[in-house]
Amino acid sequence: MKAILPGATVGIIGGGQLGRMFCMAARRMGYRTVVWTGGLEAPAAALADEVVDGPFDSSDARDAFVGVAEVATVEFENIPRSTLVGVAERIPLHPSADAVATCQHREREKRFLEKEGIPCAEFRVVDSAAALAAAIGDLGTPAVLKTAAFGYDGKGQRKLEGGEDPEAVWREFDADRAVLEAFVPFERELSVMVVRGADGSTVSYDPAENRHRHHILDVSIVPARVGPEVASKARGLAASVAEALDYRGILGVEFFQLEGGRLLVNEIAPRPHNSGHHTLDACATSQFEQQLRAVCGLGLGSSRLLSPVVMLNLLGDMWRGETAAPDWAAAFADRSSYLHLYGKERAPGRRKMGHLNVLGGDAEECLERAERLKQAWLEAAG
Ligand code: AMP
């Protein structure tokens, strides 16, 4: 297969910040980009050469997109499968519609992991109050109920502590299908970015250790504070997931790490991932450049970690009154911190507005600096 070389136009389905950072990587390497926004607000549009601003179920929008793009990729997974299949009938799409469809639906994702023998939390599929009652009977509590489709950042999730009435829980949960997962008493959460190229070779990154705030990623600490065995097991599992999906592109695999080092896969993201943003400043090749290389059939880049780093997510609650940004002077006074903003005008709730990569001599020291900046900004925002 011939590589798609600089000068060509690469299409991105989805116009969020992941698409925006992909466009920057593509531009830097001399590619053109077209972003299909799905009709949603699109931080990527400002960086794209062309924009198709129509919904994902519009055949006119699809025709406009495939008329410009020579190859396509995705920047989020909640795109209807039929849209992906429609694109793939006209131009190459990486990752495939099948791979994205597996990752966009928790039931399919879990069944895939089970079939491939990749360890994950015990689960039951639930489609009624009676099924929920039976699942609670099987798995016990605590347990976590998760919608099968369209869940992210803890949305569409409810933890069951025991003693709840399954009828009431199911009624309030308001989903057709869900997955009940045994609660995992994890020691830490890890993730691995892995890229798989046109020739089936894979390159994985050092695992990130992820901490959440209100169910949203807060900081990623790299290297994760785990031993070499756990790190290499996580990288190996991530590569196995990519191979089992016959994947081409960049993939994020999230893990629960239990006491003793055992790893369970939590989620798979068929795209760049928030916990891979440190690669922009702290790795030889960013996750976005790797996505471009894989999608265009180029050789993959080195994933070498150049420096310990902590990625701090900049969420909307650091903004005052939704529009007043934090005082960045403190970040700029720190000579080894690198600010990335996504160009979003308003910061409602805990919207992802940007991130800060804090580089340093070791991860602990980076974490201290990142936490200090975060606390000051949160306090100033009230
Ligand atoms: P998810 O959207 O599935 O990634 O879940 C969001 C967060 O909820 C995870 O990062 C964990 O912190 C927590 N969580 C999800 N599932 C479980 C589980 N089965 N056991 C313990 N914590 C969980």
Tab-separated table of C-alpha atoms and ligand atoms in Angstrom:
chain	number	residue	atom	x	y	z
A	1	MET	CA	0.000	0.000	0.000
A	2	LYS	CA	1.331	3.420	-0.943
A	3	ALA	CA	1.925	5.934	1.809
A	4	ILE	CA	-0.102	9.128	1.753
A	5	LEU	CA	2.496	11.882	1.718
A	6	PRO	CA	2.620	15.529	2.841
A	7	GLY	CA	0.485	17.749	0.629
A	8	ALA	CA	-2.431	15.289	0.840
A	9	THR	CA	-5.649	16.139	2.692
A	10	VAL	CA	-6.440	14.103	5.800
A	11	GLY	CA	-10.027	14.027	7.094
A	12	ILE	CA	-10.927	14.038	10.772
A	13	ILE	CA	-14.385	12.949	11.864
A	14	GLY	CA	-15.146	15.047	14.946
A	15	GLY	CA	-14.042	18.589	15.700
A	16	GLY	CA	-13.058	18.618	19.390
A	17	GLN	CA	-9.706	19.415	20.942
A	18	LEU	CA	-8.264	16.059	19.907
A	19	GLY	CA	-9.003	16.954	16.295
A	20	ARG	CA	-7.532	20.390	16.854
A	21	MET	CA	-4.225	18.988	18.110
A	22	PHE	CA	-4.246	16.441	15.285
A	23	CYS	CA	-4.630	19.306	12.781
A	24	MET	CA	-1.619	21.055	14.311
A	25	ALA	CA	0.512	17.933	13.919
A	26	ALA	CA	-0.702	17.474	10.349
A	27	ARG	CA	-0.059	21.112	9.426
A	28	ARG	CA	3.426	20.977	10.863
A	29	MET	CA	4.199	18.063	8.576
A	30	GLY	CA	2.755	19.761	5.486
A	31	TYR	CA	-0.572	17.959	5.252
A	32	ARG	CA	-3.918	19.608	4.642
A	33	THR	CA	-6.880	18.779	6.874
A	34	VAL	CA	-10.653	18.706	6.634
A	35	VAL	CA	-12.722	18.483	9.821
A	36	TRP	CA	-16.263	17.110	9.880
A	37	THR	CA	-17.805	18.716	12.952
A	38	GLY	CA	-21.036	16.739	13.174
A	39	GLY	CA	-22.724	20.128	13.579
A	40	LEU	CA	-21.243	20.453	17.069
A	41	GLU	CA	-19.053	23.226	18.454
A	42	ALA	CA	-15.653	22.539	16.959
A	43	PRO	CA	-12.387	23.805	18.459
A	44	ALA	CA	-10.630	21.998	15.584
A	45	ALA	CA	-12.279	24.145	12.919
A	46	ALA	CA	-9.898	27.088	13.494
A	47	LEU	CA	-6.926	24.849	12.679
A	48	ALA	CA	-8.369	22.963	9.728
A	49	ASP	CA	-7.914	23.896	6.072
A	50	GLU	CA	-11.521	22.980	5.371
A	51	VAL	CA	-14.569	22.384	7.540
A	52	VAL	CA	-17.680	20.331	6.834
A	53	ASP	CA	-20.205	21.615	9.327
A	54	GLY	CA	-23.068	19.141	9.049
A	55	PRO	CA	-24.495	16.395	11.248
A	56	PHE	CA	-23.048	12.883	11.134
A	57	ASP	CA	-26.245	11.416	9.664
A	58	SER	CA	-26.241	13.788	6.694
A	59	SER	CA	-25.275	12.164	3.386
A	60	ASP	CA	-24.554	15.615	1.928
A	61	ALA	CA	-22.035	16.278	4.689
A	62	ARG	CA	-20.492	12.838	4.160
A	63	ASP	CA	-20.206	13.428	0.410
A	64	ALA	CA	-18.554	16.801	0.990
A	65	PHE	CA	-16.117	15.214	3.459
A	66	VAL	CA	-15.062	12.252	1.320
A	67	GLY	CA	-14.903	14.559	-1.701
A	68	VAL	CA	-12.035	16.451	-0.078
A	69	ALA	CA	-10.290	13.922	2.199
A	70	GLU	CA	-7.961	11.269	0.786
A	71	VAL	CA	-7.917	9.293	4.016
A	72	ALA	CA	-9.898	9.647	7.232
A	73	THR	CA	-9.591	9.116	10.959
A	74	VAL	CA	-11.724	9.819	14.032
A	75	GLU	CA	-11.184	11.982	17.082
A	76	PHE	CA	-14.041	10.634	19.183
A	77	GLU	CA	-15.851	7.330	19.242
A	78	ASN	CA	-19.486	8.282	19.449
A	79	ILE	CA	-20.023	8.445	15.720
A	80	PRO	CA	-22.800	6.274	14.278
A	81	ARG	CA	-21.403	3.074	12.811
A	82	SER	CA	-23.360	3.657	9.592
A	83	THR	CA	-21.549	6.999	9.146
A	84	LEU	CA	-18.178	5.295	9.519
A	85	VAL	CA	-19.144	2.518	7.099
A	86	GLY	CA	-20.360	5.148	4.607
A	87	VAL	CA	-17.001	6.926	4.759
A	88	ALA	CA	-15.001	3.690	4.529
A	89	GLU	CA	-16.845	2.724	1.338
A	90	ARG	CA	-15.360	5.785	-0.347
A	91	ILE	CA	-11.955	6.454	1.225
A	92	PRO	CA	-9.640	4.553	3.590
A	93	LEU	CA	-10.677	4.964	7.235
A	94	HIS	CA	-8.267	4.182	10.092
A	95	PRO	CA	-9.162	2.836	12.611
A	96	SER	CA	-11.851	0.715	10.969
A	97	ALA	CA	-15.577	1.139	11.585
A	98	ASP	CA	-15.550	-2.241	13.351
A	99	ALA	CA	-12.786	-1.234	15.739
A	100	VAL	CA	-14.525	2.041	16.627
A	101	ALA	CA	-17.886	0.290	17.015
A	102	THR	CA	-16.329	-2.194	19.464
A	103	CYS	CA	-14.943	0.606	21.631
A	104	GLN	CA	-18.007	2.869	21.548
A	105	HIS	CA	-20.272	0.432	23.314
A	106	ARG	CA	-19.430	-1.009	26.731
A	107	GLU	CA	-21.195	-4.304	26.145
A	108	ARG	CA	-19.351	-4.931	22.876
A	109	GLU	CA	-16.094	-3.762	24.441
A	110	LYS	CA	-16.465	-6.112	27.398
A	111	ARG	CA	-17.446	-9.070	25.236
A	112	PHE	CA	-14.473	-8.397	22.987
A	113	LEU	CA	-12.076	-8.352	25.969
A	114	GLU	CA	-13.628	-11.527	27.341
A	115	LYS	CA	-13.357	-13.304	23.983
A	116	GLU	CA	-9.712	-12.297	23.593
A	117	GLY	CA	-8.847	-13.389	27.118
A	118	ILE	CA	-7.795	-9.872	28.108
A	119	PRO	CA	-8.451	-9.346	31.833
A	120	CYS	CA	-11.225	-6.923	32.794
A	121	ALA	CA	-13.627	-6.447	35.716
A	122	GLU	CA	-16.320	-9.101	36.052
A	123	PHE	CA	-19.554	-7.891	34.468
A	124	ARG	CA	-23.147	-8.732	33.579
A	125	VAL	CA	-25.242	-7.218	30.803
A	126	VAL	CA	-28.471	-5.760	32.142
A	127	ASP	CA	-31.628	-4.839	30.209
A	128	SER	CA	-34.338	-4.829	32.888
A	129	ALA	CA	-34.885	-4.432	36.617
A	130	ALA	CA	-35.070	-8.218	36.946
A	131	ALA	CA	-31.758	-8.638	35.110
A	132	LEU	CA	-30.237	-5.982	37.374
A	133	ALA	CA	-31.454	-7.817	40.474
A	134	ALA	CA	-29.939	-11.058	39.157
A	135	ALA	CA	-26.658	-9.318	38.282
A	136	ILE	CA	-26.411	-7.822	41.775
A	137	GLY	CA	-27.044	-11.322	43.138
A	138	ASP	CA	-24.158	-12.685	41.015
A	139	LEU	CA	-21.578	-9.950	41.490
A	140	GLY	CA	-22.512	-8.602	44.901
A	141	THR	CA	-21.943	-5.000	45.926
A	142	PRO	CA	-20.370	-2.547	45.690
A	143	ALA	CA	-20.790	-2.559	41.938
A	144	VAL	CA	-20.916	0.047	39.193
A	145	LEU	CA	-23.809	0.306	36.748
A	146	LYS	CA	-22.765	1.835	33.416
A	147	THR	CA	-24.818	2.624	30.308
A	148	ALA	CA	-23.855	0.469	27.346
A	149	ALA	CA	-23.720	3.391	24.923
A	150	PHE	CA	-22.434	6.959	25.019
A	151	GLY	CA	-20.869	7.014	28.486
A	152	TYR	CA	-17.729	9.020	29.248
A	153	ASP	CA	-16.029	10.828	32.154
A	154	GLY	CA	-18.215	9.018	34.670
A	155	LYS	CA	-21.429	10.079	32.894
A	156	GLY	CA	-24.094	7.385	32.721
A	157	GLN	CA	-22.661	5.648	35.785
A	158	ARG	CA	-23.979	4.847	39.213
A	159	LYS	CA	-22.239	3.091	42.054
A	160	LEU	CA	-24.410	0.639	43.971
A	161	GLU	CA	-23.428	0.215	47.594
A	162	GLY	CA	-25.921	-2.540	48.441
A	163	GLY	CA	-29.485	-2.433	49.717
A	164	GLU	CA	-30.850	-0.379	46.786
A	165	ASP	CA	-34.131	-1.393	45.198
A	166	PRO	CA	-33.270	-2.701	41.686
A	167	GLU	CA	-36.678	-1.550	40.346
A	168	ALA	CA	-36.069	2.037	41.446
A	169	VAL	CA	-32.427	2.028	40.319
A	170	TRP	CA	-33.341	0.748	36.861
A	171	ARG	CA	-36.201	3.238	36.470
A	172	GLU	CA	-34.001	6.182	37.468
A	173	PHE	CA	-31.062	4.987	35.375
A	174	ASP	CA	-33.092	5.523	32.204
A	175	ALA	CA	-31.132	3.334	29.763
A	176	ASP	CA	-32.175	0.428	27.529
A	177	ARG	CA	-29.041	-1.548	28.155
A	178	ALA	CA	-26.300	-1.340	30.714
A	179	VAL	CA	-23.373	-3.229	32.117
A	180	LEU	CA	-23.060	-3.973	35.823
A	181	GLU	CA	-19.414	-4.209	36.796
A	182	ALA	CA	-17.958	-5.581	39.997
A	183	PHE	CA	-16.328	-2.742	41.929
A	184	VAL	CA	-12.557	-2.942	41.546
A	185	PRO	CA	-10.574	-2.034	44.688
A	186	PHE	CA	-7.751	-0.642	42.587
A	187	GLU	CA	-4.506	0.771	43.904
A	188	ARG	CA	-4.101	3.138	40.976
A	189	GLU	CA	-5.350	3.803	37.476
A	190	LEU	CA	-2.960	3.561	34.554
A	191	SER	CA	-3.231	4.070	30.821
A	192	VAL	CA	-1.061	3.200	27.868
A	193	MET	CA	-1.100	4.844	24.465
A	194	VAL	CA	-0.204	2.439	21.698
A	195	VAL	CA	0.020	3.057	17.977
A	196	ARG	CA	-0.236	0.354	15.328
A	197	GLY	CA	0.965	1.082	11.829
A	198	ALA	CA	-0.006	-0.046	8.343
A	199	ASP	CA	2.407	-2.995	8.545
A	200	GLY	CA	0.981	-4.203	11.872
A	201	SER	CA	3.952	-3.073	13.937
A	202	THR	CA	3.183	-1.421	17.259
A	203	VAL	CA	4.893	1.243	19.367
A	204	SER	CA	3.690	1.846	22.918
A	205	TYR	CA	4.379	4.682	25.351
A	206	ASP	CA	5.366	4.539	29.003
A	207	PRO	CA	2.228	4.088	31.125
A	208	ALA	CA	0.622	7.172	32.634
A	209	GLU	CA	-0.746	7.133	36.183
A	210	ASN	CA	-4.097	8.890	36.159
A	211	ARG	CA	-5.895	10.653	38.969
A	212	HIS	CA	-9.424	11.955	38.579
A	213	ARG	CA	-11.333	14.888	40.048
A	214	HIS	CA	-15.144	14.594	39.977
A	215	HIS	CA	-14.781	11.625	37.562
A	216	ILE	CA	-12.779	13.710	35.079
A	217	LEU	CA	-9.069	13.229	34.464
A	218	ASP	CA	-7.186	15.656	36.726
A	219	VAL	CA	-3.532	14.735	36.366
A	220	SER	CA	-1.517	12.168	34.436
A	221	ILE	CA	1.814	11.341	36.030
A	222	VAL	CA	4.511	9.956	33.728
A	223	PRO	CA	6.316	7.737	34.308
A	224	ALA	CA	3.661	6.048	36.438
A	225	ARG	CA	4.944	5.125	39.871
A	226	VAL	CA	4.974	1.393	39.169
A	227	GLY	CA	7.771	-1.140	38.799
A	228	PRO	CA	9.160	-2.220	35.429
A	229	GLU	CA	7.158	-5.464	35.446
A	230	VAL	CA	3.803	-3.729	35.781
A	231	ALA	CA	4.827	-1.159	33.158
A	232	SER	CA	5.853	-3.780	30.654
A	233	LYS	CA	2.750	-5.880	31.348
A	234	ALA	CA	0.534	-2.829	30.703
A	235	ARG	CA	2.341	-2.054	27.446
A	236	GLY	CA	2.068	-5.672	26.368
A	237	LEU	CA	-1.664	-5.783	27.099
A	238	ALA	CA	-2.233	-2.533	25.193
A	239	ALA	CA	-0.417	-3.983	22.178
A	240	SER	CA	-2.538	-7.167	22.447
A	241	VAL	CA	-5.718	-5.075	22.392
A	242	ALA	CA	-4.489	-3.241	19.259
A	243	GLU	CA	-3.653	-6.523	17.541
A	244	ALA	CA	-6.910	-8.200	18.490
A	245	LEU	CA	-8.820	-5.240	17.006
A	246	ASP	CA	-6.621	-5.398	13.875
A	247	TYR	CA	-6.191	-1.748	14.675
A	248	ARG	CA	-4.502	0.963	12.682
A	249	GLY	CA	-3.935	4.287	14.402
A	250	ILE	CA	-3.498	5.508	17.960
A	251	LEU	CA	-5.324	3.738	20.771
A	252	GLY	CA	-5.632	4.475	24.493
A	253	VAL	CA	-6.076	1.609	26.953
A	254	GLU	CA	-7.085	2.407	30.538
A	255	PHE	CA	-6.262	-0.007	33.354
A	256	PHE	CA	-7.063	-0.627	36.975
A	257	GLN	CA	-3.972	-1.790	38.844
A	258	LEU	CA	-4.711	-3.955	41.846
A	259	GLU	CA	-2.541	-4.626	44.838
A	260	GLY	CA	0.219	-7.013	43.802
A	261	GLY	CA	0.370	-5.564	40.289
A	262	ARG	CA	-2.544	-7.348	38.627
A	263	LEU	CA	-4.026	-5.323	35.756
A	264	LEU	CA	-7.604	-5.157	34.492
A	265	VAL	CA	-8.538	-3.252	31.342
A	266	ASN	CA	-11.182	-0.628	32.123
A	267	GLU	CA	-11.776	1.141	28.825
A	268	ILE	CA	-10.425	1.399	25.296
A	269	ALA	CA	-10.388	4.690	23.382
A	270	PRO	CA	-9.984	4.347	19.590
A	271	ARG	CA	-8.296	7.753	19.223
A	272	PRO	CA	-5.801	10.030	20.965
A	273	HIS	CA	-6.553	10.227	24.679
A	274	ASN	CA	-6.435	12.926	27.339
A	275	SER	CA	-3.866	10.872	29.274
A	276	GLY	CA	-1.556	11.051	26.238
A	277	HIS	CA	-1.350	14.846	26.075
A	278	HIS	CA	2.008	14.856	27.862
A	279	THR	CA	3.486	13.323	24.697
A	280	LEU	CA	3.214	16.759	23.044
A	281	ASP	CA	6.095	18.146	25.111
A	282	ALA	CA	7.693	15.193	26.856
A	283	CYS	CA	8.036	12.482	24.187
A	284	ALA	CA	10.021	12.194	20.984
A	285	THR	CA	6.792	11.829	18.953
A	286	SER	CA	3.389	13.112	20.089
A	287	GLN	CA	0.320	10.883	20.078
A	288	PHE	CA	-1.152	13.121	17.347
A	289	GLU	CA	1.837	12.756	15.061
A	290	GLN	CA	1.704	8.985	15.632
A	291	GLN	CA	-1.964	8.970	14.629
A	292	LEU	CA	-1.066	10.849	11.452
A	293	ARG	CA	1.851	8.524	10.694
A	294	ALA	CA	-0.275	5.406	11.172
A	295	VAL	CA	-3.239	6.727	9.219
A	296	CYS	CA	-1.045	7.841	6.305
A	297	GLY	CA	0.990	4.619	6.260
A	298	LEU	CA	4.275	6.274	7.271
A	299	GLY	CA	6.825	4.675	9.578
A	300	LEU	CA	5.977	5.143	13.259
A	301	GLY	CA	7.982	7.526	15.463
A	302	SER	CA	9.862	6.882	18.687
A	303	SER	CA	7.763	6.948	21.856
A	304	ARG	CA	10.787	7.743	24.005
A	305	LEU	CA	10.024	9.753	27.147
A	306	LEU	CA	12.383	12.738	27.119
A	307	SER	CA	11.538	13.937	30.637
A	308	PRO	CA	9.337	13.075	33.602
A	309	VAL	CA	6.109	15.051	33.248
A	310	VAL	CA	2.763	15.727	34.864
A	311	MET	CA	-0.128	16.712	32.636
A	312	LEU	CA	-2.605	18.912	34.514
A	313	ASN	CA	-6.043	19.233	32.960
A	314	LEU	CA	-7.366	22.792	32.946
A	315	LEU	CA	-11.072	22.419	33.633
A	316	GLY	CA	-13.777	25.075	33.505
A	317	ASP	CA	-13.947	25.386	37.287
A	318	MET	CA	-10.594	27.209	37.168
A	319	TRP	CA	-12.277	29.992	35.174
A	320	ARG	CA	-14.153	32.766	36.951
A	321	GLY	CA	-17.679	33.357	35.695
A	322	GLU	CA	-17.124	31.050	32.721
A	323	THR	CA	-15.048	33.593	30.819
A	324	ALA	CA	-12.193	34.877	33.029
A	325	ALA	CA	-9.203	32.584	32.498
A	326	PRO	CA	-6.764	31.748	35.299
A	327	ASP	CA	-3.773	34.044	35.724
A	328	TRP	CA	-1.253	32.244	33.540
A	329	ALA	CA	1.699	34.284	34.860
A	330	ALA	CA	2.434	31.596	37.432
A	331	ALA	CA	2.607	28.976	34.690
A	332	PHE	CA	4.914	31.104	32.567
A	333	ALA	CA	7.130	31.829	35.577
A	334	ASP	CA	7.767	28.077	35.719
A	335	ARG	CA	10.275	27.628	32.921
A	336	SER	CA	9.445	23.993	32.278
A	337	SER	CA	5.653	24.186	32.022
A	338	TYR	CA	3.910	24.280	28.680
A	339	LEU	CA	0.411	25.649	28.227
A	340	HIS	CA	-2.089	24.257	25.724
A	341	LEU	CA	-5.484	25.932	25.327
A	342	TYR	CA	-8.244	24.668	23.096
A	343	GLY	CA	-9.679	28.036	22.040
A	344	LYS	CA	-13.053	27.514	23.740
A	345	GLU	CA	-14.774	30.779	24.593
A	346	ARG	CA	-16.867	29.667	27.534
A	347	ALA	CA	-15.959	27.437	30.451
A	348	PRO	CA	-19.202	26.063	31.875
A	349	GLY	CA	-18.909	23.529	34.699
A	350	ARG	CA	-15.812	21.399	34.390
A	351	ARG	CA	-15.415	21.620	30.645
A	352	LYS	CA	-11.972	20.656	29.347
A	353	MET	CA	-10.433	24.018	28.404
A	354	GLY	CA	-6.792	23.063	28.018
A	355	HIS	CA	-3.917	21.367	29.768
A	356	LEU	CA	-0.526	22.210	31.203
A	357	ASN	CA	2.479	19.924	30.797
A	358	VAL	CA	4.833	20.319	33.751
A	359	LEU	CA	8.258	18.822	33.024
A	360	GLY	CA	10.971	18.246	35.599
A	361	GLY	CA	13.614	16.069	37.168
A	362	ASP	CA	11.222	13.496	38.595
A	363	ALA	CA	7.508	12.856	38.610
A	364	GLU	CA	7.015	13.732	42.304
A	365	GLU	CA	8.511	17.167	41.840
A	366	CYS	CA	6.408	17.782	38.701
A	367	LEU	CA	3.310	16.716	40.640
A	368	GLU	CA	4.048	19.171	43.453
A	369	ARG	CA	4.435	22.061	40.997
A	370	ALA	CA	1.293	21.083	39.101
A	371	GLU	CA	-0.758	20.750	42.310
A	372	ARG	CA	0.435	24.142	43.555
A	373	LEU	CA	-0.657	25.841	40.322
A	374	LYS	CA	-3.974	23.994	40.340
A	375	GLN	CA	-4.803	24.939	43.938
A	376	ALA	CA	-3.986	28.604	43.359
A	377	TRP	CA	-6.169	28.733	40.243
A	378	LEU	CA	-9.068	26.912	41.896
A	379	GLU	CA	-8.925	29.216	44.924
A	380	ALA	CA	-8.793	32.322	42.744
A	381	ALA	CA	-11.829	31.094	40.800
A	382	GLY	CA	-13.729	30.676	44.073
B	1	AMP	P1	-15.121	4.896	33.172
B	1	AMP	O1	-16.004	5.947	32.549
B	1	AMP	O2	-15.606	3.514	32.984
B	1	AMP	O3	-13.673	5.084	32.788
B	1	AMP	O4	-15.162	5.186	34.747
B	1	AMP	C1	-14.786	6.423	35.294
B	1	AMP	C2	-14.071	6.216	36.598
B	1	AMP	O5	-14.949	5.594	37.559
B	1	AMP	C3	-12.874	5.299	36.502
B	1	AMP	O6	-11.744	5.985	36.035
B	1	AMP	C4	-12.760	4.816	37.947
B	1	AMP	O7	-12.134	5.784	38.742
B	1	AMP	C5	-14.208	4.670	38.370
B	1	AMP	N1	-14.675	3.300	38.086
B	1	AMP	C6	-15.282	2.876	36.967
B	1	AMP	N2	-15.557	1.562	36.997
B	1	AMP	C7	-15.121	1.109	38.197
B	1	AMP	C8	-15.108	-0.171	38.842
B	1	AMP	N3	-15.627	-1.254	38.260
B	1	AMP	N4	-14.553	-0.247	40.061
B	1	AMP	C9	-14.030	0.844	40.671
B	1	AMP	N5	-14.027	2.074	40.121
B	1	AMP	C10	-14.558	2.228	38.899
